[in-house]
Amino acid sequence: MALVSGPRQVGKTTVCRQLADVYLTYDDLSDRQKILGSSEQLAALAGLGELSNRPRIIALDEIHKFRNWKNLLKGFFDKYESRARILVTGSSRLNVYRRGSDSLMGRYFLYHMHPFSVAEVLHTDLPGEALLRRAAPIPVADLAALWQHGGFPEPFTRRDSTFTRRWARLRGDQLVRGDLREVSQVHELGQIELLAKLLADRSGQQLIYSSLAGEIRVSADTVRRWIDLLAGLHLGFVLRPWARDVANSLRKEPKWFLRDWSGVADDGARAETFVGCHLLKAVEGWTDLGLGDFQLFYLRDKAKREVDFLIARDHKPWCLVEVKKSEKQLSPALAHFQRKLKAPHALQAVIDLPYVDADCFKITGEPLVVPAMTLLSQLL
């Protein structure tokens, strides 16, 4: 089976409906009855009793809203594995519900779906065995739309500022007042809405739980739990600092990034969020495709030297990325951390630099200033 996880309105349902021979959603009462009926009835609906030149593809949307969904899938998969391919998708709670899903262990691959990126605007194919793509220039209009409207399909394709603002407001309301209510027992929705607003203004910053707790008048542990819920619903994502000692890393304050960079007002913070979302898409995509075990961190030491991002490849530092809106002078922290960690690549990605037709990764062992658009075109 394939479990497709990603933010609300990123296009999961649209893509899976195009791939599926049979599509059923738990939100439709008639479809719900078919999903909750017997395995034999669902198999008959999908035509699994008929000779076919390939397995039938069945898409089940929002099925995680059924309390016993994992066992339902396990029973159907075990009986019809050779005749069916199953896509499970829905709103972003799949990551939340995935915890403790031992009944599905060994029966599925998890795939992460992200908003459009520079590379996805340029390419509709997967990179194959190669980790990095050849650099390519993105059309000016597409780049402007990505920067201004974000990568979610509707605002990106419509390219209308009024629509983008209304869409973002509605999506935020649905996530907090709809999705959050369904996956948790939280009743303080007004305070969580305030927390979500505070987080929207702090994309790219360290999370000081005690400070946030004081602003919304709850405990630091409650803020930590609520942020974990919001991250599980893909409002944003949390980055931990890199440390060889995992326990030491978990004790340090993480950084927070919005999934929708179009909602970040400050240009510098938007630049860091824009690149951060692209890097997260790359590391999760490379891992999903089996190209390695990739993770994303940030770097900060006791002397307050900091680098925005570190990509770890198979648990070793691989690429450092510092993001600047227009500054071309190399950050001293890049060279310091590259020497210390022995990472092959250290890149200062500058948003305002024009595209250069060259490989950002051809030089190793020393920091390099690169156009952000060149770098991002080589990812996923």
Short mmCIF file of C-alpha atoms in Angstrom, two decimals:
data_model
loop_
_atom_site.label_atom_id
_atom_site.label_comp_id
_atom_site.label_asym_id
_atom_site.label_seq_id
_atom_site.Cartn_x
_atom_site.Cartn_y
_atom_site.Cartn_z
CA MET A 1 0.00 0.00 0.00
CA ALA A 2 0.98 3.63 -0.37
CA LEU A 3 0.09 6.10 2.37
CA VAL A 4 0.21 9.64 0.98
CA SER A 5 0.75 12.30 3.63
CA GLY A 6 0.85 16.06 3.20
CA PRO A 7 -0.71 19.43 4.03
CA ARG A 8 -4.38 20.20 3.51
CA GLN A 9 -5.17 21.26 -0.10
CA VAL A 10 -1.78 20.25 -1.46
CA GLY A 11 -3.44 18.06 -4.13
CA LYS A 12 -3.34 14.56 -2.61
CA THR A 13 -6.94 13.69 -3.49
CA THR A 14 -6.68 15.09 -7.03
CA VAL A 15 -3.56 13.06 -7.84
CA CYS A 16 -4.85 9.83 -6.33
CA ARG A 17 -8.22 10.10 -8.11
CA GLN A 18 -6.37 10.40 -11.42
CA LEU A 19 -4.39 7.24 -10.66
CA ALA A 20 -7.18 5.09 -9.22
CA ASP A 21 -9.59 2.69 -10.91
CA VAL A 22 -11.90 3.01 -7.90
CA TYR A 23 -12.08 6.04 -5.59
CA LEU A 24 -13.99 6.09 -2.30
CA THR A 25 -14.01 8.80 0.34
CA TYR A 26 -15.03 8.37 3.95
CA ASP A 27 -16.61 11.84 3.88
CA ASP A 28 -19.37 10.63 1.53
CA LEU A 29 -22.06 8.62 3.32
CA SER A 30 -22.63 6.27 0.40
CA ASP A 31 -18.91 5.63 -0.01
CA ARG A 32 -18.55 5.18 3.76
CA GLN A 33 -21.05 2.34 3.70
CA LYS A 34 -19.02 0.63 0.96
CA ILE A 35 -15.76 1.08 2.88
CA LEU A 36 -17.23 -0.28 6.11
CA GLY A 37 -18.99 -3.20 4.42
CA SER A 38 -17.38 -6.58 3.99
CA SER A 39 -14.05 -7.09 2.22
CA GLU A 40 -15.85 -9.14 -0.41
CA GLN A 41 -18.23 -6.27 -1.23
CA LEU A 42 -15.35 -3.82 -1.64
CA ALA A 43 -13.46 -6.35 -3.76
CA ALA A 44 -16.51 -6.83 -6.00
CA LEU A 45 -16.91 -3.07 -6.38
CA ALA A 46 -13.27 -2.85 -7.47
CA GLY A 47 -13.66 -5.70 -9.93
CA LEU A 48 -11.10 -7.90 -8.20
CA GLY A 49 -13.03 -11.03 -9.18
CA GLU A 50 -12.48 -10.34 -12.88
CA LEU A 51 -9.42 -11.27 -14.92
CA SER A 52 -7.21 -8.20 -15.40
CA ASN A 53 -3.85 -7.57 -17.04
CA ARG A 54 -2.72 -5.58 -13.98
CA PRO A 55 -3.70 -5.11 -10.33
CA ARG A 56 -6.61 -2.70 -9.80
CA ILE A 57 -5.80 0.55 -8.01
CA ILE A 58 -8.14 1.47 -5.14
CA ALA A 59 -7.93 4.93 -3.54
CA LEU A 60 -9.41 5.35 -0.07
CA ASP A 61 -9.68 8.98 1.03
CA GLU A 62 -10.12 10.24 4.61
CA ILE A 63 -10.38 6.64 5.86
CA HIS A 64 -8.37 7.50 8.97
CA LYS A 65 -11.52 9.13 10.38
CA PHE A 66 -12.72 5.58 11.08
CA ARG A 67 -11.31 4.57 14.48
CA ASN A 68 -10.36 1.04 13.40
CA TRP A 69 -9.02 2.00 9.98
CA LYS A 70 -5.66 0.25 10.36
CA ASN A 71 -7.18 -3.16 11.05
CA LEU A 72 -9.71 -2.67 8.23
CA LEU A 73 -6.87 -2.01 5.78
CA LYS A 74 -4.77 -4.87 7.14
CA GLY A 75 -7.56 -7.39 6.62
CA PHE A 76 -8.34 -6.23 3.08
CA PHE A 77 -4.66 -6.02 2.07
CA ASP A 78 -3.80 -9.45 3.40
CA LYS A 79 -6.67 -11.01 1.44
CA TYR A 80 -6.30 -9.17 -1.88
CA GLU A 81 -2.63 -8.13 -1.95
CA SER A 82 -1.92 -9.90 -5.26
CA ARG A 83 -4.90 -8.34 -7.06
CA ALA A 84 -5.03 -4.76 -5.75
CA ARG A 85 -2.86 -1.73 -5.17
CA ILE A 86 -4.16 0.50 -2.40
CA LEU A 87 -3.67 4.26 -2.08
CA VAL A 88 -4.59 5.78 1.28
CA THR A 89 -4.79 9.54 1.43
CA GLY A 90 -6.74 12.34 2.98
CA SER A 91 -6.11 15.42 5.08
CA SER A 92 -2.79 15.73 6.81
CA ARG A 93 -3.65 13.66 9.87
CA LEU A 94 -2.10 10.49 8.42
CA ASN A 95 1.20 11.45 10.08
CA VAL A 96 -0.60 11.88 13.39
CA TYR A 97 -2.47 8.60 13.17
CA ARG A 98 0.57 6.77 11.85
CA ARG A 99 1.97 6.60 15.38
CA GLY A 100 1.37 3.19 16.82
CA SER A 101 0.18 1.73 13.51
CA ASP A 102 1.87 -1.63 14.17
CA SER A 103 -0.97 -3.49 12.47
CA LEU A 104 0.19 -2.09 9.10
CA MET A 105 3.91 -2.67 9.66
CA GLY A 106 5.57 -4.07 6.55
CA ARG A 107 2.46 -3.51 4.42
CA TYR A 108 2.93 0.06 3.20
CA PHE A 109 5.34 2.75 2.06
CA LEU A 110 4.80 6.31 3.25
CA TYR A 111 5.09 9.12 0.69
CA HIS A 112 5.17 12.82 1.55
CA MET A 113 3.45 15.26 -0.78
CA HIS A 114 4.56 18.90 -0.77
CA PRO A 115 3.52 22.13 -2.48
CA PHE A 116 5.08 23.02 -5.83
CA SER A 117 8.80 23.78 -5.77
CA VAL A 118 11.21 25.32 -8.27
CA ALA A 119 12.28 21.88 -9.50
CA GLU A 120 8.71 20.57 -9.78
CA VAL A 121 7.71 23.55 -11.90
CA LEU A 122 10.57 22.58 -14.22
CA HIS A 123 10.17 18.78 -14.16
CA THR A 124 7.25 16.39 -13.96
CA ASP A 125 9.38 13.24 -13.75
CA LEU A 126 11.28 11.68 -10.87
CA PRO A 127 15.08 11.94 -10.89
CA GLY A 128 15.67 8.17 -11.00
CA GLU A 129 18.78 6.95 -9.22
CA ALA A 130 20.45 10.37 -9.41
CA LEU A 131 20.15 12.42 -6.24
CA LEU A 132 20.51 15.80 -7.92
CA ARG A 133 19.08 17.18 -11.15
CA ARG A 134 20.90 19.20 -13.74
CA ALA A 135 20.41 22.91 -13.05
CA ALA A 136 17.79 24.67 -15.16
CA PRO A 137 16.31 28.21 -15.22
CA ILE A 138 12.76 28.67 -13.96
CA PRO A 139 10.56 31.09 -16.00
CA VAL A 140 10.37 34.53 -14.40
CA ALA A 141 6.56 34.48 -14.13
CA ASP A 142 6.59 31.08 -12.39
CA LEU A 143 9.26 32.20 -9.94
CA ALA A 144 7.32 35.37 -9.12
CA ALA A 145 4.15 33.31 -8.58
CA LEU A 146 5.96 30.87 -6.29
CA TRP A 147 7.45 33.67 -4.22
CA GLN A 148 4.26 35.72 -3.94
CA HIS A 149 1.50 33.09 -3.83
CA GLY A 150 3.30 30.04 -2.45
CA GLY A 151 3.43 26.53 -3.84
CA PHE A 152 -0.06 25.25 -3.03
CA PRO A 153 -1.77 24.43 -6.34
CA GLU A 154 -4.81 26.76 -6.24
CA PRO A 155 -3.14 30.06 -5.32
CA PHE A 156 -0.06 29.23 -7.43
CA THR A 157 -2.09 28.59 -10.58
CA ARG A 158 -4.63 31.42 -10.08
CA ARG A 159 -1.98 34.04 -9.23
CA ASP A 160 -4.48 36.47 -7.79
CA SER A 161 -3.51 38.23 -4.54
CA THR A 162 -7.09 38.62 -3.31
CA PHE A 163 -7.79 34.93 -3.84
CA THR A 164 -4.49 33.95 -2.17
CA ARG A 165 -5.31 35.91 0.99
CA ARG A 166 -8.87 34.52 1.22
CA TRP A 167 -7.66 30.98 0.49
CA ALA A 168 -4.96 31.17 3.19
CA ARG A 169 -7.41 32.49 5.78
CA LEU A 170 -9.95 29.75 5.02
CA ARG A 171 -7.29 27.03 5.08
CA GLY A 172 -6.06 28.23 8.47
CA ASP A 173 -9.58 28.24 9.90
CA GLN A 174 -10.29 24.75 8.57
CA LEU A 175 -7.05 23.40 10.00
CA VAL A 176 -7.50 24.81 13.51
CA ARG A 177 -11.27 24.54 13.92
CA GLY A 178 -11.84 21.43 11.80
CA ASP A 179 -8.79 19.19 11.59
CA LEU A 180 -7.47 19.88 15.08
CA ARG A 181 -10.83 19.18 16.71
CA GLU A 182 -11.01 15.78 14.98
CA VAL A 183 -7.54 14.53 16.00
CA SER A 184 -7.36 15.76 19.58
CA GLN A 185 -9.38 16.43 22.70
CA VAL A 186 -8.26 20.06 22.76
CA HIS A 187 -11.07 22.47 23.66
CA GLU A 188 -9.13 25.74 23.96
CA LEU A 189 -9.46 26.52 20.26
CA GLY A 190 -9.28 30.27 20.83
CA GLN A 191 -5.88 29.96 22.49
CA ILE A 192 -4.62 27.61 19.77
CA GLU A 193 -5.74 30.12 17.14
CA LEU A 194 -3.68 32.75 18.96
CA LEU A 195 -0.73 30.37 19.05
CA ALA A 196 -1.07 29.74 15.30
CA LYS A 197 -1.06 33.51 14.69
CA LEU A 198 2.05 33.96 16.82
CA LEU A 199 3.79 31.14 14.95
CA ALA A 200 2.88 32.75 11.61
CA ASP A 201 4.90 35.79 12.65
CA ARG A 202 7.90 33.74 13.79
CA SER A 203 8.74 31.54 10.83
CA GLY A 204 12.47 30.82 10.83
CA GLN A 205 12.88 31.66 14.53
CA GLN A 206 13.73 29.54 17.54
CA LEU A 207 10.75 28.43 19.59
CA ILE A 208 11.00 29.66 23.16
CA TYR A 209 8.22 27.64 24.75
CA SER A 210 8.21 29.58 28.01
CA SER A 211 7.77 32.89 26.15
CA LEU A 212 4.91 31.56 24.03
CA ALA A 213 3.30 30.05 27.13
CA GLY A 214 3.29 33.45 28.82
CA GLU A 215 1.69 35.11 25.80
CA ILE A 216 -1.24 32.71 25.58
CA ARG A 217 -1.45 31.94 29.32
CA VAL A 218 -0.89 28.20 29.34
CA SER A 219 1.99 26.01 30.53
CA ALA A 220 5.14 25.47 28.48
CA ASP A 221 4.32 21.75 28.24
CA THR A 222 0.90 22.62 26.79
CA VAL A 223 2.50 24.89 24.18
CA ARG A 224 4.94 22.13 23.29
CA ARG A 225 2.07 19.64 22.86
CA TRP A 226 0.00 22.07 20.78
CA ILE A 227 2.93 22.86 18.49
CA ASP A 228 3.48 19.13 17.96
CA LEU A 229 -0.20 18.85 16.96
CA LEU A 230 0.04 21.81 14.55
CA ALA A 231 3.21 20.36 13.02
CA GLY A 232 1.49 16.96 12.67
CA LEU A 233 -1.27 18.72 10.75
CA HIS A 234 1.35 20.40 8.55
CA LEU A 235 0.67 24.00 9.49
CA GLY A 236 4.43 24.19 9.77
CA PHE A 237 7.42 22.05 10.63
CA VAL A 238 9.94 21.97 13.45
CA LEU A 239 13.70 21.71 12.94
CA ARG A 240 15.99 20.42 15.66
CA PRO A 241 19.60 21.55 16.05
CA TRP A 242 22.20 19.10 14.79
CA ALA A 243 23.98 17.19 17.55
CA ARG A 244 25.78 13.86 17.65
CA ASP A 245 24.02 13.20 20.93
CA VAL A 246 20.30 12.88 20.15
CA ALA A 247 19.25 13.50 23.75
CA ASN A 248 21.26 16.74 23.80
CA SER A 249 19.60 17.85 20.56
CA LEU A 250 16.11 17.22 21.94
CA ARG A 251 16.84 19.41 24.96
CA LYS A 252 17.63 22.43 22.79
CA GLU A 253 15.05 24.81 21.38
CA PRO A 254 13.90 23.94 17.83
CA LYS A 255 13.12 26.35 15.01
CA TRP A 256 9.69 26.73 13.46
CA PHE A 257 8.84 27.19 9.76
CA LEU A 258 5.47 27.72 8.09
CA ARG A 259 4.54 25.38 5.24
CA ASP A 260 3.06 28.29 3.29
CA TRP A 261 5.86 30.82 2.86
CA SER A 262 3.50 33.29 1.15
CA GLY A 263 2.14 34.09 4.62
CA VAL A 264 5.52 35.34 5.89
CA ALA A 265 5.63 39.14 5.74
CA ASP A 266 9.34 39.84 6.30
CA ASP A 267 11.45 39.27 3.16
CA GLY A 268 14.38 37.77 5.06
CA ALA A 269 12.17 35.36 6.98
CA ARG A 270 10.28 34.49 3.79
CA ALA A 271 13.56 33.73 2.02
CA GLU A 272 14.64 31.35 4.79
CA THR A 273 11.19 29.72 4.91
CA PHE A 274 11.06 29.43 1.09
CA VAL A 275 14.39 27.59 0.97
CA GLY A 276 13.59 25.58 4.10
CA CYS A 277 10.39 24.22 2.55
CA HIS A 278 12.31 23.24 -0.59
CA LEU A 279 14.99 21.45 1.45
CA LEU A 280 12.40 19.58 3.53
CA LYS A 281 10.70 18.44 0.34
CA ALA A 282 14.04 17.20 -0.98
CA VAL A 283 15.11 15.28 2.12
CA GLU A 284 11.71 13.64 2.60
CA GLY A 285 11.44 12.86 -1.11
CA TRP A 286 14.93 11.35 -1.36
CA THR A 287 14.19 9.20 1.70
CA ASP A 288 10.77 8.13 0.34
CA LEU A 289 12.39 7.12 -2.96
CA GLY A 290 14.97 4.96 -1.17
CA LEU A 291 17.96 7.08 -2.19
CA GLY A 292 19.27 7.25 1.38
CA ASP A 293 18.31 8.33 4.87
CA PHE A 294 18.11 12.13 4.81
CA GLN A 295 17.24 14.55 7.60
CA LEU A 296 17.12 18.33 7.95
CA PHE A 297 18.56 20.27 10.92
CA TYR A 298 19.94 23.69 11.77
CA LEU A 299 23.28 24.58 13.38
CA ARG A 300 23.96 26.76 16.41
CA ASP A 301 26.78 26.65 18.98
CA LYS A 302 27.43 28.25 22.35
CA ALA A 303 29.20 31.16 20.67
CA LYS A 304 25.89 31.83 18.84
CA ARG A 305 27.36 31.01 15.44
CA GLU A 306 24.52 29.70 13.31
CA VAL A 307 23.85 28.18 9.90
CA ASP A 308 20.25 28.01 8.73
CA PHE A 309 20.18 24.40 7.52
CA LEU A 310 22.17 21.19 7.60
CA ILE A 311 21.23 18.19 5.46
CA ALA A 312 22.40 14.93 7.02
CA ARG A 313 22.85 11.99 4.66
CA ASP A 314 22.86 8.57 6.31
CA HIS A 315 23.39 10.27 9.69
CA LYS A 316 26.43 12.26 8.55
CA PRO A 317 26.64 15.99 7.72
CA TRP A 318 26.43 16.35 3.95
CA CYS A 319 25.42 19.89 2.98
CA LEU A 320 25.24 23.17 4.91
CA VAL A 321 22.94 25.90 3.54
CA GLU A 322 22.88 29.52 4.69
CA VAL A 323 20.09 31.64 3.17
CA LYS A 324 20.39 35.33 2.33
CA LYS A 325 17.97 37.62 0.50
CA SER A 326 20.72 39.64 -1.22
CA GLU A 327 23.94 39.45 0.87
CA LYS A 328 26.83 37.91 -1.14
CA GLN A 329 29.58 38.15 1.47
CA LEU A 330 30.16 34.65 2.82
CA SER A 331 28.97 33.98 6.34
CA PRO A 332 31.99 33.06 8.54
CA ALA A 333 29.86 30.44 10.26
CA LEU A 334 29.69 28.40 7.05
CA ALA A 335 33.46 27.86 6.90
CA HIS A 336 33.65 27.25 10.66
CA PHE A 337 30.99 24.55 10.71
CA GLN A 338 32.19 22.95 7.47
CA ARG A 339 35.68 22.51 8.95
CA LYS A 340 34.26 21.21 12.21
CA LEU A 341 31.75 18.77 10.70
CA LYS A 342 33.71 17.88 7.55
CA ALA A 343 30.59 18.28 5.41
CA PRO A 344 31.40 18.03 1.66
CA HIS A 345 29.18 20.99 0.70
CA ALA A 346 28.61 24.43 2.25
CA LEU A 347 26.41 26.79 0.21
CA GLN A 348 25.26 30.35 0.76
CA ALA A 349 22.03 30.52 -1.25
CA VAL A 350 21.17 34.09 -2.28
CA ILE A 351 17.62 34.73 -3.45
CA ASP A 352 18.32 37.85 -5.50
CA LEU A 353 21.28 36.44 -7.46
CA PRO A 354 20.43 35.64 -11.11
CA TYR A 355 20.43 32.03 -12.26
CA VAL A 356 23.80 30.53 -13.22
CA ASP A 357 23.93 27.47 -15.49
CA ALA A 358 26.29 25.38 -13.35
CA ASP A 359 26.27 22.59 -10.76
CA CYS A 360 26.16 23.98 -7.21
CA PHE A 361 27.66 20.74 -5.89
CA LYS A 362 30.71 20.42 -8.15
CA ILE A 363 32.99 22.17 -5.65
CA THR A 364 33.56 20.44 -2.33
CA GLY A 365 35.51 21.26 0.81
CA GLU A 366 35.00 25.03 0.79
CA PRO A 367 32.02 27.40 1.10
CA LEU A 368 30.44 28.74 -2.08
CA VAL A 369 27.98 31.55 -2.85
CA VAL A 370 25.29 30.27 -5.22
CA PRO A 371 22.04 31.64 -6.65
CA ALA A 372 19.17 30.13 -4.69
CA MET A 373 17.30 29.44 -7.92
CA THR A 374 20.17 27.39 -9.30
CA LEU A 375 20.39 25.35 -6.11
CA LEU A 376 16.64 24.76 -5.82
CA SER A 377 16.36 23.71 -9.46
CA GLN A 378 18.66 20.77 -8.67
CA LEU A 379 16.46 19.36 -5.92
CA LEU A 380 12.95 17.83 -6.00
#
